[in-house]
Amino acid sequence: MGKKKGISKSKINKKELQGMVTAFLSKNPGESFTLKKFFSTLGLTSHPLRMLCVDILNELLEQGVITRNLDGEFSYDAKMHNMEGTFSRTAGGRNFVDTDDGRGISVYDEDTMHALPGDRVAVTLFAKRKGSSKLHGAVTKIIQRSDKVWVGTLQVQGERAYLLTPNASLLHDIAIHKDKLKGGKNGEKVAVRVVDWPEDARNPIGEVIEVLGKSGDNNTEMHAILAEYGLPYSYPKEVEEAAEKLEPGITPEEIAKREDFRNTLTFTIDPRDAKDFDDAISLKKIKDGVWEVGVHIADVSHYVLEGSVIDQEAQQRATSIYLVDRTIPMLPERLCNFICSLRPNEEKLTYSAIFELNEDAEVLNYRIKHTVIKSDRRFTYEEVQAVLEAHNEATECQLIAEGKEKPTEPILAQEVDENTVQPDAETYAQELITLNRLAKKLREARFKKGAINFDREEVRFDIDEKGKPLSVYFKRSKDANKLVEEFMLLANRIVAESVGKNKKNGEAKVLPYRIHDLPDQNKLENLAQLAAKLGHMIKTEGSKIDVAKSLNKFLSDMKGNKAEELVENVSIRAMQKARYSTYNIGHYGLAFDYYTHFTSPIRRYPDTMVHRLLTRYEEGGKSASQKKYEALCEHSSSMEQLAAAAERASIKYKQVEFMSDKIGQEFEAKISGVTEYGIYAEIDENKCEGFIAVRFLGEEGFDYDDRNFRLVGRKTHHTFTLGDSLKIKVASANLYRKQLDYELVEKITPDDTQTVAFYKGFTNGDAKKSKGKTKKFKSRKKK
């Protein structure tokens, strides 16, 4: 090991020297070195540099990064400080390695070794900075390159082209040689995969794997969103061909194996534009006060055999994907819209959970059986809602005529055209009313046990034949939706209990559960502090039921309050994400000890897994491999999150497109997000969200109070708080970045002495007294 040329003090600082020391130690794990060896190897010839090196070694000793033996020699334990993980880069340009043991290690750009998001890397920990709890390190090896696809616009320059992408997680544009363009032309949207990144190259090297089309074209942009998240937008030819060969007919032999519901009143209730009807409900009166309700689910596993080419594709997709203007199904169209779809007046094979319920919707008995059904009617939610509302109105009129009080259940405003109700819908009015009554009992029982009541509206677009958004409307859950929801929840719960509670030798057989962990305790404490400022109390300790009930009461009390959206947003952020696992911990949000997904095998692969295992166990089979099914659960959870992200991206794209012809127009809005860099505002009438940078908020500096979800002006003490109302002007609509930018119609100036105190009990001085963490920054005048 040769000596380095002497380094002068002016050419190196402590951070750089620390990097040299740790890099030297990590390359020589287990070896011991004297101070003299350090000085000579690193070329430290000046006294100040040698003393700085001694300080660094002492800090590393204190932090346990290195050890010193009795002879005074220093050594480094590689096992303690070398680890592996996945490299990631945030939209803000920060690099991290998420290690296998759950730690997040920050990495500077110069220490990444050209790692790309998704790469499997080895990383070495640096010494912690004094007073800092953050972990810093350096990538020492790229173990495996990610096969991530990058989507962007081609910029062709002679023999070479570059992929330009708005994705901030890519630090440098991808260089592509002319013979790797796959026919892509300048300005076209393409999907690219990185094939190399030489150590001495500024840009990663890639190749075009697919030309998506002309930028701005609706199909191109939707396909680009799917490609960006690694999701498919077409079916492999061999899978389509396999689906075409499936025999849809039902033989007498197959019917003989099943419980026959063809003569029992059965119907489906779905959205107006639905084609894949994967669930149906039957109703039959057993005796006075006792009803048989059947939840019948398309028997996908009868047609999609495990290991088949169709199954392999469905397993990889794991879920159907719902973009603004299209559905990308998990199964080929022949299966999801024809063979398995529970269409009216057609015999269909189903897997059913059948319940005997009393008038309080208590389960007296149940059975889970393979069945055959013949749906009598295909209802839309609007049709069922109209029937239920007509009954509500008739009941209210009768009570008023009798001089009795009005019903406590609110009458929902009818929003459907009277022509929507088909003539024969009233034929089943009594059955629908009965099911609705039972569903409300089920819902009431859930909330008594501590289920969380989030009831939010969804944004939808009316779109023309070219994909252009014409208008925005909101989808709200009404009694018809809740009727179906409650019986699906009941079926999923009972199916999970049928396996999870049936324990032999202390263990239940393997089953994929839908689990939901307890809320994040720190975020729950923040929510409790917010509630206190608004004059309410939330329990953060005690039984799950008590905590959930206090949260429900808070959400209910805030209905109609100006802080309603703020409260809902903060409450949702406190919740964990639901996921799939064979290790059951219950479902906190639904207040169920056992819960699974059984009711949508056409669009969710975990439901198909559950169907197969139920059949296996019904036939006396032994428990399935937990390792195999846990891996499938993890994959399904991951794909579900990707599909949700793609859906959000498509909504954001259409929001930007919808607002692109409204530049300069003014709208009433509410603050929907607060960051140290500015605020997000959501327009009241269409829910289109845009960003207002802090420099456009006013002619003063602002402090970011993260605990109270607000920015506070340093001179005026004016607050911008999550949930506040304001008037905005649309400044820009950038489709390339899927980004809307707004400006305030009136800025706050230092001369403006008005102070807005959003929280109950807050005064002007509270901005300074707040115990929440604050970050200071200066806003600039817009030029």
PDB file of C-alpha atoms in Angstrom, residues 240-492:
ATOM      1  CA  GLU A 240     -55.811 -13.993 -24.655  1.00  0.00           C
ATOM      2  CA  GLU A 241     -55.698 -17.166 -26.742  1.00  0.00           C
ATOM      3  CA  ALA A 242     -55.877 -19.353 -23.623  1.00  0.00           C
ATOM      4  CA  ALA A 243     -58.924 -17.412 -22.421  1.00  0.00           C
ATOM      5  CA  GLU A 244     -60.657 -17.867 -25.786  1.00  0.00           C
ATOM      6  CA  LYS A 245     -60.301 -21.638 -25.437  1.00  0.00           C
ATOM      7  CA  LEU A 246     -62.098 -21.765 -22.070  1.00  0.00           C
ATOM      8  CA  GLU A 247     -65.496 -23.495 -22.173  1.00  0.00           C
ATOM      9  CA  PRO A 248     -68.178 -21.303 -20.558  1.00  0.00           C
ATOM     10  CA  GLY A 249     -70.846 -24.011 -20.471  1.00  0.00           C
ATOM     11  CA  ILE A 250     -72.012 -25.550 -17.174  1.00  0.00           C
ATOM     12  CA  THR A 251     -72.531 -29.294 -17.183  1.00  0.00           C
ATOM     13  CA  PRO A 252     -75.228 -31.181 -15.201  1.00  0.00           C
ATOM     14  CA  GLU A 253     -72.376 -33.009 -13.415  1.00  0.00           C
ATOM     15  CA  GLU A 254     -70.943 -29.708 -12.175  1.00  0.00           C
ATOM     16  CA  ILE A 255     -74.356 -28.432 -11.049  1.00  0.00           C
ATOM     17  CA  ALA A 256     -74.901 -31.653  -9.087  1.00  0.00           C
ATOM     18  CA  LYS A 257     -71.809 -30.889  -6.984  1.00  0.00           C
ATOM     19  CA  ARG A 258     -73.148 -27.484  -5.957  1.00  0.00           C
ATOM     20  CA  GLU A 259     -75.928 -25.940  -3.902  1.00  0.00           C
ATOM     21  CA  ASP A 260     -78.560 -24.689  -6.343  1.00  0.00           C
ATOM     22  CA  PHE A 261     -79.775 -21.087  -5.994  1.00  0.00           C
ATOM     23  CA  ARG A 262     -81.193 -20.714  -9.488  1.00  0.00           C
ATOM     24  CA  ASN A 263     -84.745 -20.470  -8.131  1.00  0.00           C
ATOM     25  CA  THR A 264     -83.869 -18.099  -5.275  1.00  0.00           C
ATOM     26  CA  LEU A 265     -84.338 -14.368  -5.861  1.00  0.00           C
ATOM     27  CA  THR A 266     -80.871 -13.022  -6.724  1.00  0.00           C
ATOM     28  CA  PHE A 267     -79.631  -9.763  -8.191  1.00  0.00           C
ATOM     29  CA  THR A 268     -76.499  -7.703  -8.731  1.00  0.00           C
ATOM     30  CA  ILE A 269     -75.987  -4.039  -7.773  1.00  0.00           C
ATOM     31  CA  ASP A 270     -73.138  -2.257  -9.548  1.00  0.00           C
ATOM     32  CA  PRO A 271     -72.053   1.077 -11.045  1.00  0.00           C
ATOM     33  CA  ARG A 272     -73.889   2.164 -14.184  1.00  0.00           C
ATOM     34  CA  ASP A 273     -70.909   1.496 -16.482  1.00  0.00           C
ATOM     35  CA  ALA A 274     -69.804  -1.809 -14.907  1.00  0.00           C
ATOM     36  CA  LYS A 275     -69.369  -4.945 -17.014  1.00  0.00           C
ATOM     37  CA  ASP A 276     -67.649  -7.307 -14.574  1.00  0.00           C
ATOM     38  CA  PHE A 277     -70.364  -8.299 -12.090  1.00  0.00           C
ATOM     39  CA  ASP A 278     -68.395 -10.370  -9.576  1.00  0.00           C
ATOM     40  CA  ASP A 279     -70.893 -10.368  -6.693  1.00  0.00           C
ATOM     41  CA  ALA A 280     -74.632 -10.975  -6.310  1.00  0.00           C
ATOM     42  CA  ILE A 281     -76.992 -11.022  -3.328  1.00  0.00           C
ATOM     43  CA  SER A 282     -79.917 -13.380  -2.759  1.00  0.00           C
ATOM     44  CA  LEU A 283     -82.706 -13.057  -0.213  1.00  0.00           C
ATOM     45  CA  LYS A 284     -85.174 -15.605   1.109  1.00  0.00           C
ATOM     46  CA  LYS A 285     -87.477 -15.498   4.126  1.00  0.00           C
ATOM     47  CA  ILE A 286     -86.962 -18.549   6.375  1.00  0.00           C
ATOM     48  CA  LYS A 287     -89.647 -17.652   8.897  1.00  0.00           C
ATOM     49  CA  ASP A 288     -90.930 -14.577  10.679  1.00  0.00           C
ATOM     50  CA  GLY A 289     -87.936 -12.563  11.802  1.00  0.00           C
ATOM     51  CA  VAL A 290     -85.344 -14.815  10.110  1.00  0.00           C
ATOM     52  CA  TRP A 291     -83.820 -14.197   6.678  1.00  0.00           C
ATOM     53  CA  GLU A 292     -81.418 -16.116   4.513  1.00  0.00           C
ATOM     54  CA  VAL A 293     -79.003 -13.780   2.737  1.00  0.00           C
ATOM     55  CA  GLY A 294     -76.581 -15.208   0.206  1.00  0.00           C
ATOM     56  CA  VAL A 295     -73.454 -13.395  -0.947  1.00  0.00           C
ATOM     57  CA  HIS A 296     -72.544 -15.072  -4.239  1.00  0.00           C
ATOM     58  CA  ILE A 297     -69.115 -14.486  -5.760  1.00  0.00           C
ATOM     59  CA  ALA A 298     -67.948 -15.405  -9.252  1.00  0.00           C
ATOM     60  CA  ASP A 299     -66.086 -18.733  -9.048  1.00  0.00           C
ATOM     61  CA  VAL A 300     -62.973 -17.568 -10.879  1.00  0.00           C
ATOM     62  CA  SER A 301     -60.794 -20.363  -9.486  1.00  0.00           C
ATOM     63  CA  HIS A 302     -63.010 -22.934 -11.255  1.00  0.00           C
ATOM     64  CA  TYR A 303     -61.881 -21.532 -14.613  1.00  0.00           C
ATOM     65  CA  VAL A 304     -58.426 -20.156 -13.796  1.00  0.00           C
ATOM     66  CA  LEU A 305     -56.383 -23.154 -12.732  1.00  0.00           C
ATOM     67  CA  GLU A 306     -53.354 -22.619 -10.517  1.00  0.00           C
ATOM     68  CA  GLY A 307     -50.155 -22.443 -12.546  1.00  0.00           C
ATOM     69  CA  SER A 308     -51.908 -21.942 -15.896  1.00  0.00           C
ATOM     70  CA  VAL A 309     -50.752 -19.195 -18.243  1.00  0.00           C
ATOM     71  CA  ILE A 310     -53.821 -17.117 -17.283  1.00  0.00           C
ATOM     72  CA  ASP A 311     -53.088 -17.626 -13.592  1.00  0.00           C
ATOM     73  CA  GLN A 312     -49.448 -16.628 -13.954  1.00  0.00           C
ATOM     74  CA  GLU A 313     -50.438 -13.376 -15.648  1.00  0.00           C
ATOM     75  CA  ALA A 314     -53.166 -12.659 -13.058  1.00  0.00           C
ATOM     76  CA  GLN A 315     -50.744 -13.382 -10.227  1.00  0.00           C
ATOM     77  CA  GLN A 316     -48.207 -10.942 -11.640  1.00  0.00           C
ATOM     78  CA  ARG A 317     -50.826  -8.201 -12.116  1.00  0.00           C
ATOM     79  CA  ALA A 318     -52.475  -8.973  -8.745  1.00  0.00           C
ATOM     80  CA  THR A 319     -55.190  -6.347  -9.286  1.00  0.00           C
ATOM     81  CA  SER A 320     -57.253  -4.533 -11.870  1.00  0.00           C
ATOM     82  CA  ILE A 321     -56.148  -0.948 -12.447  1.00  0.00           C
ATOM     83  CA  TYR A 322     -58.633   1.911 -12.607  1.00  0.00           C
ATOM     84  CA  LEU A 323     -57.473   5.030 -14.428  1.00  0.00           C
ATOM     85  CA  VAL A 324     -59.677   8.040 -15.065  1.00  0.00           C
ATOM     86  CA  ASP A 325     -60.876   6.880 -18.486  1.00  0.00           C
ATOM     87  CA  ARG A 326     -60.284   3.122 -18.542  1.00  0.00           C
ATOM     88  CA  THR A 327     -59.926  -0.114 -16.628  1.00  0.00           C
ATOM     89  CA  ILE A 328     -56.971  -2.428 -17.144  1.00  0.00           C
ATOM     90  CA  PRO A 329     -58.410  -5.750 -15.949  1.00  0.00           C
ATOM     91  CA  MET A 330     -56.536  -8.404 -14.023  1.00  0.00           C
ATOM     92  CA  LEU A 331     -58.164 -11.118 -16.132  1.00  0.00           C
ATOM     93  CA  PRO A 332     -58.697 -11.269 -19.904  1.00  0.00           C
ATOM     94  CA  GLU A 333     -61.930  -9.630 -21.035  1.00  0.00           C
ATOM     95  CA  ARG A 334     -63.528 -12.951 -22.013  1.00  0.00           C
ATOM     96  CA  LEU A 335     -63.297 -14.079 -18.394  1.00  0.00           C
ATOM     97  CA  CYS A 336     -64.076 -10.893 -16.467  1.00  0.00           C
ATOM     98  CA  ASN A 337     -66.863  -9.548 -18.701  1.00  0.00           C
ATOM     99  CA  PHE A 338     -68.375 -12.773 -20.038  1.00  0.00           C
ATOM    100  CA  ILE A 339     -67.631 -16.194 -18.523  1.00  0.00           C
ATOM    101  CA  CYS A 340     -67.306 -15.142 -14.859  1.00  0.00           C
ATOM    102  CA  SER A 341     -69.499 -12.022 -14.890  1.00  0.00           C
ATOM    103  CA  LEU A 342     -72.796 -12.670 -13.069  1.00  0.00           C
ATOM    104  CA  ARG A 343     -74.980 -11.325 -15.862  1.00  0.00           C
ATOM    105  CA  PRO A 344     -78.779 -11.483 -15.512  1.00  0.00           C
ATOM    106  CA  ASN A 345     -80.718 -14.512 -16.761  1.00  0.00           C
ATOM    107  CA  GLU A 346     -77.545 -16.578 -17.211  1.00  0.00           C
ATOM    108  CA  GLU A 347     -76.534 -19.614 -15.151  1.00  0.00           C
ATOM    109  CA  LYS A 348     -73.242 -18.917 -13.386  1.00  0.00           C
ATOM    110  CA  LEU A 349     -70.906 -20.830 -11.079  1.00  0.00           C
ATOM    111  CA  THR A 350     -70.309 -19.065  -7.784  1.00  0.00           C
ATOM    112  CA  TYR A 351     -68.660 -19.460  -4.401  1.00  0.00           C
ATOM    113  CA  SER A 352     -71.075 -18.288  -1.716  1.00  0.00           C
ATOM    114  CA  ALA A 353     -71.284 -17.278   1.914  1.00  0.00           C
ATOM    115  CA  ILE A 354     -74.879 -17.873   3.059  1.00  0.00           C
ATOM    116  CA  PHE A 355     -76.196 -16.429   6.320  1.00  0.00           C
ATOM    117  CA  GLU A 356     -79.265 -16.814   8.467  1.00  0.00           C
ATOM    118  CA  LEU A 357     -79.909 -13.412  10.055  1.00  0.00           C
ATOM    119  CA  ASN A 358     -82.469 -12.226  12.565  1.00  0.00           C
ATOM    120  CA  GLU A 359     -84.063  -8.784  12.466  1.00  0.00           C
ATOM    121  CA  ASP A 360     -81.058  -7.345  14.327  1.00  0.00           C
ATOM    122  CA  ALA A 361     -78.778  -8.741  11.574  1.00  0.00           C
ATOM    123  CA  GLU A 362     -77.158 -11.138  14.012  1.00  0.00           C
ATOM    124  CA  VAL A 363     -75.696 -14.229  12.343  1.00  0.00           C
ATOM    125  CA  LEU A 364     -77.618 -17.257  13.608  1.00  0.00           C
ATOM    126  CA  ASN A 365     -75.940 -19.675  11.236  1.00  0.00           C
ATOM    127  CA  TYR A 366     -73.788 -19.657   8.118  1.00  0.00           C
ATOM    128  CA  ARG A 367     -72.322 -21.934   5.474  1.00  0.00           C
ATOM    129  CA  ILE A 368     -69.711 -21.428   2.751  1.00  0.00           C
ATOM    130  CA  LYS A 369     -70.538 -23.416  -0.381  1.00  0.00           C
ATOM    131  CA  HIS A 370     -69.859 -23.783  -4.076  1.00  0.00           C
ATOM    132  CA  THR A 371     -73.124 -22.798  -5.754  1.00  0.00           C
ATOM    133  CA  VAL A 372     -74.862 -22.140  -9.038  1.00  0.00           C
ATOM    134  CA  ILE A 373     -77.067 -19.054  -9.484  1.00  0.00           C
ATOM    135  CA  LYS A 374     -79.175 -17.299 -12.083  1.00  0.00           C
ATOM    136  CA  SER A 375     -79.419 -13.556 -11.462  1.00  0.00           C
ATOM    137  CA  ASP A 376     -82.944 -12.164 -11.815  1.00  0.00           C
ATOM    138  CA  ARG A 377     -81.977  -8.517 -12.216  1.00  0.00           C
ATOM    139  CA  ARG A 378     -78.980  -6.270 -12.848  1.00  0.00           C
ATOM    140  CA  PHE A 379     -79.436  -3.109 -10.728  1.00  0.00           C
ATOM    141  CA  THR A 380     -77.410   0.068 -10.844  1.00  0.00           C
ATOM    142  CA  TYR A 381     -76.711   1.895  -7.615  1.00  0.00           C
ATOM    143  CA  GLU A 382     -78.857   4.766  -8.845  1.00  0.00           C
ATOM    144  CA  GLU A 383     -81.875   2.486  -9.357  1.00  0.00           C
ATOM    145  CA  VAL A 384     -81.596   0.979  -5.890  1.00  0.00           C
ATOM    146  CA  GLN A 385     -81.056   4.399  -4.335  1.00  0.00           C
ATOM    147  CA  ALA A 386     -84.216   5.717  -5.998  1.00  0.00           C
ATOM    148  CA  VAL A 387     -86.264   2.801  -4.599  1.00  0.00           C
ATOM    149  CA  LEU A 388     -84.856   3.316  -1.084  1.00  0.00           C
ATOM    150  CA  GLU A 389     -85.413   7.072  -1.161  1.00  0.00           C
ATOM    151  CA  ALA A 390     -89.002   6.614  -2.390  1.00  0.00           C
ATOM    152  CA  HIS A 391     -89.577   4.330   0.611  1.00  0.00           C
ATOM    153  CA  ASN A 392     -87.969   6.874   2.972  1.00  0.00           C
ATOM    154  CA  GLU A 393     -90.194   9.654   1.649  1.00  0.00           C
ATOM    155  CA  ALA A 394     -93.317   7.495   1.940  1.00  0.00           C
ATOM    156  CA  THR A 395     -92.368   6.548   5.516  1.00  0.00           C
ATOM    157  CA  GLU A 396     -91.787  10.178   6.476  1.00  0.00           C
ATOM    158  CA  CYS A 397     -95.132  11.270   5.023  1.00  0.00           C
ATOM    159  CA  GLN A 398     -96.914   8.469   6.891  1.00  0.00           C
ATOM    160  CA  LEU A 399     -95.289   9.442  10.204  1.00  0.00           C
ATOM    161  CA  ILE A 400     -96.168  13.099   9.732  1.00  0.00           C
ATOM    162  CA  ALA A 401     -99.786  12.149   8.942  1.00  0.00           C
ATOM    163  CA  GLU A 402     -99.885  10.102  12.148  1.00  0.00           C
ATOM    164  CA  GLY A 403     -98.464  13.002  14.152  1.00  0.00           C
ATOM    165  CA  LYS A 404     -95.258  11.115  14.984  1.00  0.00           C
ATOM    166  CA  GLU A 405     -91.687  12.336  14.860  1.00  0.00           C
ATOM    167  CA  LYS A 406     -89.737  12.206  11.644  1.00  0.00           C
ATOM    168  CA  PRO A 407     -87.260   9.340  11.330  1.00  0.00           C
ATOM    169  CA  THR A 408     -83.814  10.087  12.726  1.00  0.00           C
ATOM    170  CA  GLU A 409     -82.151   8.588   9.632  1.00  0.00           C
ATOM    171  CA  PRO A 410     -81.509  11.483   7.205  1.00  0.00           C
ATOM    172  CA  ILE A 411     -83.350  11.496   3.896  1.00  0.00           C
ATOM    173  CA  LEU A 412     -80.767  11.668   1.137  1.00  0.00           C
ATOM    174  CA  ALA A 413     -81.343  14.132  -1.684  1.00  0.00           C
ATOM    175  CA  GLN A 414     -82.219  12.384  -4.913  1.00  0.00           C
ATOM    176  CA  GLU A 415     -79.632  13.121  -7.593  1.00  0.00           C
ATOM    177  CA  VAL A 416     -80.732  10.685 -10.301  1.00  0.00           C
ATOM    178  CA  ASP A 417     -83.007  11.333 -13.222  1.00  0.00           C
ATOM    179  CA  GLU A 418     -86.471   9.875 -12.668  1.00  0.00           C
ATOM    180  CA  ASN A 419     -86.117   7.978 -15.951  1.00  0.00           C
ATOM    181  CA  THR A 420     -83.154   6.039 -14.493  1.00  0.00           C
ATOM    182  CA  VAL A 421     -85.470   3.693 -12.581  1.00  0.00           C
ATOM    183  CA  GLN A 422     -86.524   0.842 -14.830  1.00  0.00           C
ATOM    184  CA  PRO A 423     -90.215  -0.165 -14.714  1.00  0.00           C
ATOM    185  CA  ASP A 424     -89.592  -3.456 -12.944  1.00  0.00           C
ATOM    186  CA  ALA A 425     -87.315  -2.054 -10.236  1.00  0.00           C
ATOM    187  CA  GLU A 426     -90.303  -1.607  -7.891  1.00  0.00           C
ATOM    188  CA  THR A 427     -91.006  -5.329  -8.256  1.00  0.00           C
ATOM    189  CA  TYR A 428     -88.139  -5.945  -5.859  1.00  0.00           C
ATOM    190  CA  ALA A 429     -88.733  -2.922  -3.621  1.00  0.00           C
ATOM    191  CA  GLN A 430     -89.592  -4.920  -0.498  1.00  0.00           C
ATOM    192  CA  GLU A 431     -86.521  -7.149  -0.867  1.00  0.00           C
ATOM    193  CA  LEU A 432     -84.276  -4.102  -1.325  1.00  0.00           C
ATOM    194  CA  ILE A 433     -85.853  -2.378   1.672  1.00  0.00           C
ATOM    195  CA  THR A 434     -85.342  -5.500   3.794  1.00  0.00           C
ATOM    196  CA  LEU A 435     -81.689  -5.819   2.766  1.00  0.00           C
ATOM    197  CA  ASN A 436     -81.142  -2.126   3.465  1.00  0.00           C
ATOM    198  CA  ARG A 437     -82.672  -2.476   6.926  1.00  0.00           C
ATOM    199  CA  LEU A 438     -80.392  -5.418   7.733  1.00  0.00           C
ATOM    200  CA  ALA A 439     -77.356  -3.622   6.272  1.00  0.00           C
ATOM    201  CA  LYS A 440     -77.956  -0.634   8.552  1.00  0.00           C
ATOM    202  CA  LYS A 441     -78.081  -2.982  11.544  1.00  0.00           C
ATOM    203  CA  LEU A 442     -74.751  -4.496  10.487  1.00  0.00           C
ATOM    204  CA  ARG A 443     -73.258  -1.034  10.062  1.00  0.00           C
ATOM    205  CA  GLU A 444     -74.546   0.110  13.443  1.00  0.00           C
ATOM    206  CA  ALA A 445     -73.026  -2.962  15.118  1.00  0.00           C
ATOM    207  CA  ARG A 446     -69.648  -2.311  13.455  1.00  0.00           C
ATOM    208  CA  PHE A 447     -69.467   1.231  14.745  1.00  0.00           C
ATOM    209  CA  LYS A 448     -70.467   0.125  18.238  1.00  0.00           C
ATOM    210  CA  LYS A 449     -67.456  -2.197  18.183  1.00  0.00           C
ATOM    211  CA  GLY A 450     -65.122   0.629  17.178  1.00  0.00           C
ATOM    212  CA  ALA A 451     -65.046   0.760  13.360  1.00  0.00           C
ATOM    213  CA  ILE A 452     -63.732   4.092  12.048  1.00  0.00           C
ATOM    214  CA  ASN A 453     -66.216   6.121  10.024  1.00  0.00           C
ATOM    215  CA  PHE A 454     -64.451   7.777   7.091  1.00  0.00           C
ATOM    216  CA  ASP A 455     -67.029   8.799   4.505  1.00  0.00           C
ATOM    217  CA  ARG A 456     -65.236  10.730   1.763  1.00  0.00           C
ATOM    218  CA  GLU A 457     -66.268  11.681  -1.740  1.00  0.00           C
ATOM    219  CA  GLU A 458     -64.316  10.688  -4.848  1.00  0.00           C
ATOM    220  CA  VAL A 459     -63.489  12.913  -7.818  1.00  0.00           C
ATOM    221  CA  ARG A 460     -64.732  11.739 -11.246  1.00  0.00           C
ATOM    222  CA  PHE A 461     -64.604  13.267 -14.729  1.00  0.00           C
ATOM    223  CA  ASP A 462     -66.992  13.369 -17.647  1.00  0.00           C
ATOM    224  CA  ILE A 463     -64.722  12.712 -20.626  1.00  0.00           C
ATOM    225  CA  ASP A 464     -65.297  13.013 -24.375  1.00  0.00           C
ATOM    226  CA  GLU A 465     -64.355  10.406 -26.993  1.00  0.00           C
ATOM    227  CA  LYS A 466     -60.811  11.821 -27.239  1.00  0.00           C
ATOM    228  CA  GLY A 467     -60.253  11.619 -23.489  1.00  0.00           C
ATOM    229  CA  LYS A 468     -60.599  15.349 -22.841  1.00  0.00           C
ATOM    230  CA  PRO A 469     -62.210  16.113 -19.447  1.00  0.00           C
ATOM    231  CA  LEU A 470     -65.390  18.142 -19.891  1.00  0.00           C
ATOM    232  CA  SER A 471     -66.581  18.464 -16.305  1.00  0.00           C
ATOM    233  CA  VAL A 472     -65.963  17.235 -12.775  1.00  0.00           C
ATOM    234  CA  TYR A 473     -68.426  15.450 -10.514  1.00  0.00           C
ATOM    235  CA  PHE A 474     -68.203  13.764  -7.135  1.00  0.00           C
ATOM    236  CA  LYS A 475     -69.045  10.202  -6.239  1.00  0.00           C
ATOM    237  CA  ARG A 476     -70.654   9.949  -2.809  1.00  0.00           C
ATOM    238  CA  SER A 477     -71.451   6.750  -0.969  1.00  0.00           C
ATOM    239  CA  LYS A 478     -75.204   6.472  -0.357  1.00  0.00           C
ATOM    240  CA  ASP A 479     -77.485   3.846   1.162  1.00  0.00           C
ATOM    241  CA  ALA A 480     -77.384   1.697  -1.994  1.00  0.00           C
ATOM    242  CA  ASN A 481     -73.563   1.587  -1.893  1.00  0.00           C
ATOM    243  CA  LYS A 482     -73.543   0.922   1.826  1.00  0.00           C
ATOM    244  CA  LEU A 483     -76.066  -1.899   1.446  1.00  0.00           C
ATOM    245  CA  VAL A 484     -73.689  -3.817  -0.827  1.00  0.00           C
ATOM    246  CA  GLU A 485     -70.653  -2.831   1.237  1.00  0.00           C
ATOM    247  CA  GLU A 486     -72.054  -4.239   4.493  1.00  0.00           C
ATOM    248  CA  PHE A 487     -72.860  -7.650   3.055  1.00  0.00           C
ATOM    249  CA  MET A 488     -69.464  -7.879   1.372  1.00  0.00           C
ATOM    250  CA  LEU A 489     -67.807  -6.981   4.692  1.00  0.00           C
ATOM    251  CA  LEU A 490     -69.892  -9.631   6.434  1.00  0.00           C
ATOM    252  CA  ALA A 491     -68.885 -12.296   3.902  1.00  0.00           C
ATOM    253  CA  ASN A 492     -65.198 -11.371   4.131  1.00  0.00           C
TER     254      ASN A 492
END
